[in-house]
Tab-separated table of C-alpha atoms in Angstrom:
chain	number	residue	atom	x	y	z
B	415	UNK	CA	-19.121	81.600	40.664
B	416	UNK	CA	-21.775	79.999	42.868
B	417	UNK	CA	-25.034	81.619	41.886
B	418	UNK	CA	-28.683	81.016	42.605
B	419	UNK	CA	-31.115	82.801	40.315
B	420	UNK	CA	-34.850	82.929	40.905
B	421	UNK	CA	-37.750	83.940	38.723
B	422	UNK	CA	-40.024	85.714	38.619
B	423	UNK	CA	-38.918	88.441	40.990
B	424	UNK	CA	-42.514	88.852	42.118
B	425	UNK	CA	-45.980	87.686	41.241
B	426	UNK	CA	-49.556	88.323	42.217
B	427	UNK	CA	-52.144	85.570	42.209
B	428	UNK	CA	-55.746	85.225	43.248
B	429	UNK	CA	-56.645	83.166	46.278
B	430	UNK	CA	-57.276	79.561	45.318
B	431	UNK	CA	-55.059	79.652	42.237
B	432	UNK	CA	-51.809	77.768	41.686
B	433	UNK	CA	-48.398	79.164	40.901
B	434	UNK	CA	-44.898	77.925	40.141
B	435	UNK	CA	-41.629	79.559	41.100
B	436	UNK	CA	-38.327	78.820	39.372
B	437	UNK	CA	-34.768	78.473	40.604
B	438	UNK	CA	-31.618	77.953	38.533
B	439	UNK	CA	-28.267	77.437	40.181
B	440	UNK	CA	-24.635	77.149	39.227
B	441	UNK	CA	-23.447	76.107	42.680
B	442	UNK	CA	-20.859	73.336	42.565
B	443	UNK	CA	-20.380	70.912	44.089
B	444	UNK	CA	-24.000	70.357	44.977
B	445	UNK	CA	-25.231	68.798	48.190
B	446	UNK	CA	-28.836	69.827	48.607
B	447	UNK	CA	-31.407	72.418	47.664
B	448	UNK	CA	-33.957	73.965	49.968
B	449	UNK	CA	-36.915	76.200	49.615
B	450	UNK	CA	-37.608	78.627	52.434
B	451	UNK	CA	-40.605	80.834	53.107
B	452	UNK	CA	-39.844	84.222	54.600
B	453	UNK	CA	-42.622	86.387	55.933
B	454	UNK	CA	-41.924	90.112	56.035
B	455	UNK	CA	-39.615	90.982	58.925
B	456	UNK	CA	-39.173	87.356	59.928
B	457	UNK	CA	-36.524	84.692	59.526
B	458	UNK	CA	-36.713	82.104	56.745
B	459	UNK	CA	-38.629	78.912	57.510
B	460	UNK	CA	-37.717	75.685	55.741
B	461	UNK	CA	-40.367	74.216	53.424
B	462	UNK	CA	-38.491	71.426	51.631
B	463	UNK	CA	-35.005	70.046	51.308
B	464	UNK	CA	-33.856	67.804	48.453
B	465	UNK	CA	-30.616	65.986	47.815
B	466	UNK	CA	-29.100	65.036	44.477
B	467	UNK	CA	-31.113	61.834	44.168
B	468	UNK	CA	-34.513	63.329	44.935
B	469	UNK	CA	-36.555	64.923	42.175
B	470	UNK	CA	-39.720	65.850	44.021
B	471	UNK	CA	-40.794	66.546	47.558
B	472	UNK	CA	-44.036	67.826	48.997
B	473	UNK	CA	-44.962	69.687	52.147
B	474	UNK	CA	-48.704	70.176	52.251
B	475	UNK	CA	-49.677	72.468	49.390
B	476	UNK	CA	-46.036	73.063	48.499
B	477	UNK	CA	-44.328	70.748	45.999
B	478	UNK	CA	-40.703	71.184	45.034
B	479	UNK	CA	-38.992	69.572	42.067
B	480	UNK	CA	-35.313	69.210	41.306
B	481	UNK	CA	-33.473	68.427	38.085
B	482	UNK	CA	-29.841	68.082	39.117
B	483	UNK	CA	-28.747	67.568	35.503
B	484	UNK	CA	-30.058	70.929	34.333
B	485	UNK	CA	-29.557	72.517	37.770
B	486	UNK	CA	-33.120	73.688	37.981
B	487	UNK	CA	-35.732	73.549	40.700
B	488	UNK	CA	-39.303	74.691	40.995
B	489	UNK	CA	-41.725	75.283	43.836
B	490	UNK	CA	-45.391	74.786	43.083
B	491	UNK	CA	-48.026	76.247	45.375
B	492	UNK	CA	-51.443	74.654	45.055
B	493	UNK	CA	-54.728	76.318	45.970
B	494	UNK	CA	-53.037	79.434	47.305
B	495	UNK	CA	-54.172	81.059	50.517
B	496	UNK	CA	-53.744	84.610	51.763
B	497	UNK	CA	-51.191	83.318	54.270
B	498	UNK	CA	-48.986	82.185	51.392
B	499	UNK	CA	-48.078	85.818	50.766
B	500	UNK	CA	-44.350	85.890	51.473
B	501	UNK	CA	-40.931	85.732	49.884
B	502	UNK	CA	-39.865	82.260	48.738
B	503	UNK	CA	-36.158	81.714	48.743
B	504	UNK	CA	-34.203	79.003	46.956
B	505	UNK	CA	-31.056	78.005	48.849
B	506	UNK	CA	-28.310	75.656	47.705
B	507	UNK	CA	-25.740	73.963	49.898
B	508	UNK	CA	-22.351	72.943	48.532
B	509	UNK	CA	-21.551	70.313	51.075
B	510	UNK	CA	-23.204	68.002	53.507
B	511	UNK	CA	-21.551	69.814	56.390
B	512	UNK	CA	-23.692	72.770	55.397
B	513	UNK	CA	-21.057	75.342	56.297
B	514	UNK	CA	-22.277	77.874	53.796
B	515	UNK	CA	-25.505	78.262	51.920
B	516	UNK	CA	-25.980	80.204	48.701
B	517	UNK	CA	-29.215	82.166	48.737
B	518	UNK	CA	-31.357	83.299	45.857
B	519	UNK	CA	-32.883	86.753	45.947
B	520	UNK	CA	-36.341	85.282	46.432
B	521	UNK	CA	-39.674	85.524	44.688
B	522	UNK	CA	-42.240	87.714	46.390
B	523	UNK	CA	-45.686	86.154	46.171
B	524	UNK	CA	-48.770	88.214	46.882
B	525	UNK	CA	-52.068	86.370	47.188
B	526	UNK	CA	-55.162	88.520	46.806
B	527	UNK	CA	-58.722	87.701	47.784
G	1172	UNK	CA	-41.614	73.049	68.921
G	1173	UNK	CA	-38.121	74.326	69.790
G	1174	UNK	CA	-37.030	77.508	68.087
G	1175	UNK	CA	-34.105	79.853	67.745
G	1176	UNK	CA	-34.631	83.108	69.614
G	1177	UNK	CA	-32.902	86.447	69.101
G	1178	UNK	CA	-32.719	89.626	71.131
G	1179	UNK	CA	-33.291	92.451	70.751
G	1180	UNK	CA	-35.803	92.457	67.929
G	1181	UNK	CA	-34.717	95.977	66.968
G	1182	UNK	CA	-31.502	97.778	67.852
G	1183	UNK	CA	-30.813	101.421	67.045
G	1184	UNK	CA	-27.274	102.690	67.491
G	1185	UNK	CA	-25.039	105.576	66.566
G	1186	UNK	CA	-22.303	105.115	63.990
G	1187	UNK	CA	-19.068	104.052	65.665
G	1188	UNK	CA	-20.761	102.381	68.607
G	1189	UNK	CA	-20.391	98.739	69.509
G	1190	UNK	CA	-23.397	96.442	69.375
G	1191	UNK	CA	-23.923	92.899	70.541
G	1192	UNK	CA	-26.667	90.824	68.991
G	1193	UNK	CA	-27.769	87.837	70.974
G	1194	UNK	CA	-29.088	84.454	69.938
G	1195	UNK	CA	-30.204	81.380	71.801
G	1196	UNK	CA	-29.899	78.406	69.436
G	1197	UNK	CA	-31.967	75.251	69.749
G	1198	UNK	CA	-30.554	73.383	72.706
G	1199	UNK	CA	-29.249	70.181	71.075
G	1200	UNK	CA	-27.805	71.907	68.015
G	1201	UNK	CA	-24.057	72.077	67.576
G	1202	UNK	CA	-23.623	74.263	64.495
G	1203	UNK	CA	-24.372	77.958	64.617
G	1204	UNK	CA	-24.521	80.660	61.969
G	1205	UNK	CA	-25.001	84.369	61.479
G	1206	UNK	CA	-26.473	85.867	58.328
G	1207	UNK	CA	-27.474	89.347	57.375
G	1208	UNK	CA	-30.040	90.720	54.976
G	1209	UNK	CA	-29.840	94.321	53.858
G	1210	UNK	CA	-33.285	95.715	53.097
G	1211	UNK	CA	-34.451	94.521	49.693
G	1212	UNK	CA	-31.431	92.289	49.133
G	1213	UNK	CA	-30.715	88.602	49.494
G	1214	UNK	CA	-29.628	86.873	52.667
G	1215	UNK	CA	-25.835	86.789	52.989
G	1216	UNK	CA	-23.724	84.365	54.958
G	1217	UNK	CA	-21.476	85.909	57.602
G	1218	UNK	CA	-19.984	83.141	59.710
G	1219	UNK	CA	-20.386	79.577	60.894
G	1220	UNK	CA	-19.332	78.320	64.316
G	1221	UNK	CA	-18.729	74.817	65.603
G	1222	UNK	CA	-16.940	73.369	68.597
G	1223	UNK	CA	-16.253	76.808	70.010
G	1224	UNK	CA	-14.498	78.133	66.962
G	1225	UNK	CA	-15.247	79.724	63.623
G	1226	UNK	CA	-15.614	77.118	60.862
G	1227	UNK	CA	-15.926	79.483	57.957
G	1228	UNK	CA	-16.486	83.174	57.399
G	1229	UNK	CA	-17.340	85.337	54.441
G	1230	UNK	CA	-15.519	88.385	53.147
G	1231	UNK	CA	-18.139	90.504	54.899
G	1232	UNK	CA	-16.998	89.184	58.277
G	1233	UNK	CA	-13.995	91.462	58.754
G	1234	UNK	CA	-12.109	92.476	61.893
G	1235	UNK	CA	-15.047	94.574	63.039
G	1236	UNK	CA	-17.082	91.427	63.606
G	1237	UNK	CA	-16.642	88.735	66.211
G	1238	UNK	CA	-18.692	85.848	67.525
G	1239	UNK	CA	-18.743	84.184	70.871
G	1240	UNK	CA	-20.511	81.440	72.725
G	1241	UNK	CA	-20.054	82.800	76.252
G	1242	UNK	CA	-22.023	80.035	77.942
G	1243	UNK	CA	-23.913	76.875	77.070
G	1244	UNK	CA	-26.894	78.632	75.596
G	1245	UNK	CA	-26.045	82.015	74.060
G	1246	UNK	CA	-24.372	82.787	70.751
G	1247	UNK	CA	-23.475	86.415	70.139
G	1248	UNK	CA	-22.409	88.593	67.234
G	1249	UNK	CA	-20.444	91.721	68.104
G	1250	UNK	CA	-19.845	94.622	65.774
G	1251	UNK	CA	-17.095	96.755	67.280
G	1252	UNK	CA	-17.564	100.058	65.491
G	1253	UNK	CA	-20.776	100.161	63.518
G	1254	UNK	CA	-21.025	101.783	60.116
G	1255	UNK	CA	-24.086	103.051	58.299
G	1256	UNK	CA	-23.847	100.121	55.896
G	1257	UNK	CA	-24.171	97.659	58.783
G	1258	UNK	CA	-27.871	98.499	58.934
G	1259	UNK	CA	-29.635	95.242	58.128
G	1260	UNK	CA	-31.575	92.318	59.539
G	1261	UNK	CA	-29.245	89.885	61.255
G	1262	UNK	CA	-30.362	86.283	61.445
G	1263	UNK	CA	-28.969	83.600	63.682
G	1264	UNK	CA	-29.406	79.958	62.712
G	1265	UNK	CA	-28.569	76.612	64.244
G	1266	UNK	CA	-28.769	73.073	63.022
G	1267	UNK	CA	-28.365	69.389	63.328
G	1268	UNK	CA	-29.222	68.700	59.692
G	1269	UNK	CA	-31.527	71.504	58.526
G	1270	UNK	CA	-30.787	75.056	59.569
G	1271	UNK	CA	-33.438	76.738	61.693
G	1272	UNK	CA	-33.450	80.506	61.573
G	1273	UNK	CA	-34.300	82.912	64.329
G	1274	UNK	CA	-36.710	85.824	63.814
G	1275	UNK	CA	-33.880	88.271	63.303
G	1276	UNK	CA	-32.632	91.501	64.837
G	1277	UNK	CA	-33.153	94.656	62.851
G	1278	UNK	CA	-30.058	96.822	63.303
G	1279	UNK	CA	-30.351	100.485	62.412
G	1280	UNK	CA	-27.161	102.546	62.434
G	1281	UNK	CA	-27.702	106.311	62.470
């Protein structure tokens, strides 16, 4: 079954600190993996997208990694800010036509001053 | 920056009533999607739409649901007879390569 599992479910960090979120997937075939940020009550916003051949991609203070062999990805947030408080969702696409995405349950990050 | 818009932001309806959720995708996008997210749960795919027809739909998307692109700009999701369990956030998305999501419509069925 096509699954996307994220950990931890939630975490709290102090402003200025770093954190890393994990994503494991069993989706097959694999086309690409994205990380989305979802603020409460809002739609997901794309942070990064990586294909099979890419193993790292950055977007500002966000850095995503991908190991397609072990089917694992991580999202690293550097020097966290209060505005980073949100749910971070790992999403895997099975084909380049992107007809259907498999969503993880998300990791809720709370940044405290 | 272009964005996907959705109306209304919040819809309250009585069980058994029909609702239409509206979306205006980004203008040069050709692929359109509806997703839902029940409170506290993960986002779930409902349906994809391309070239004026459904490309793929999930098991959630039963006969009570329908989609339409009535003109060149709007993309709608209709629920014919709402149930309590239809209460959720409904997200529209459109894409060329990466999907862009709208802000969502919160549907509350009483």
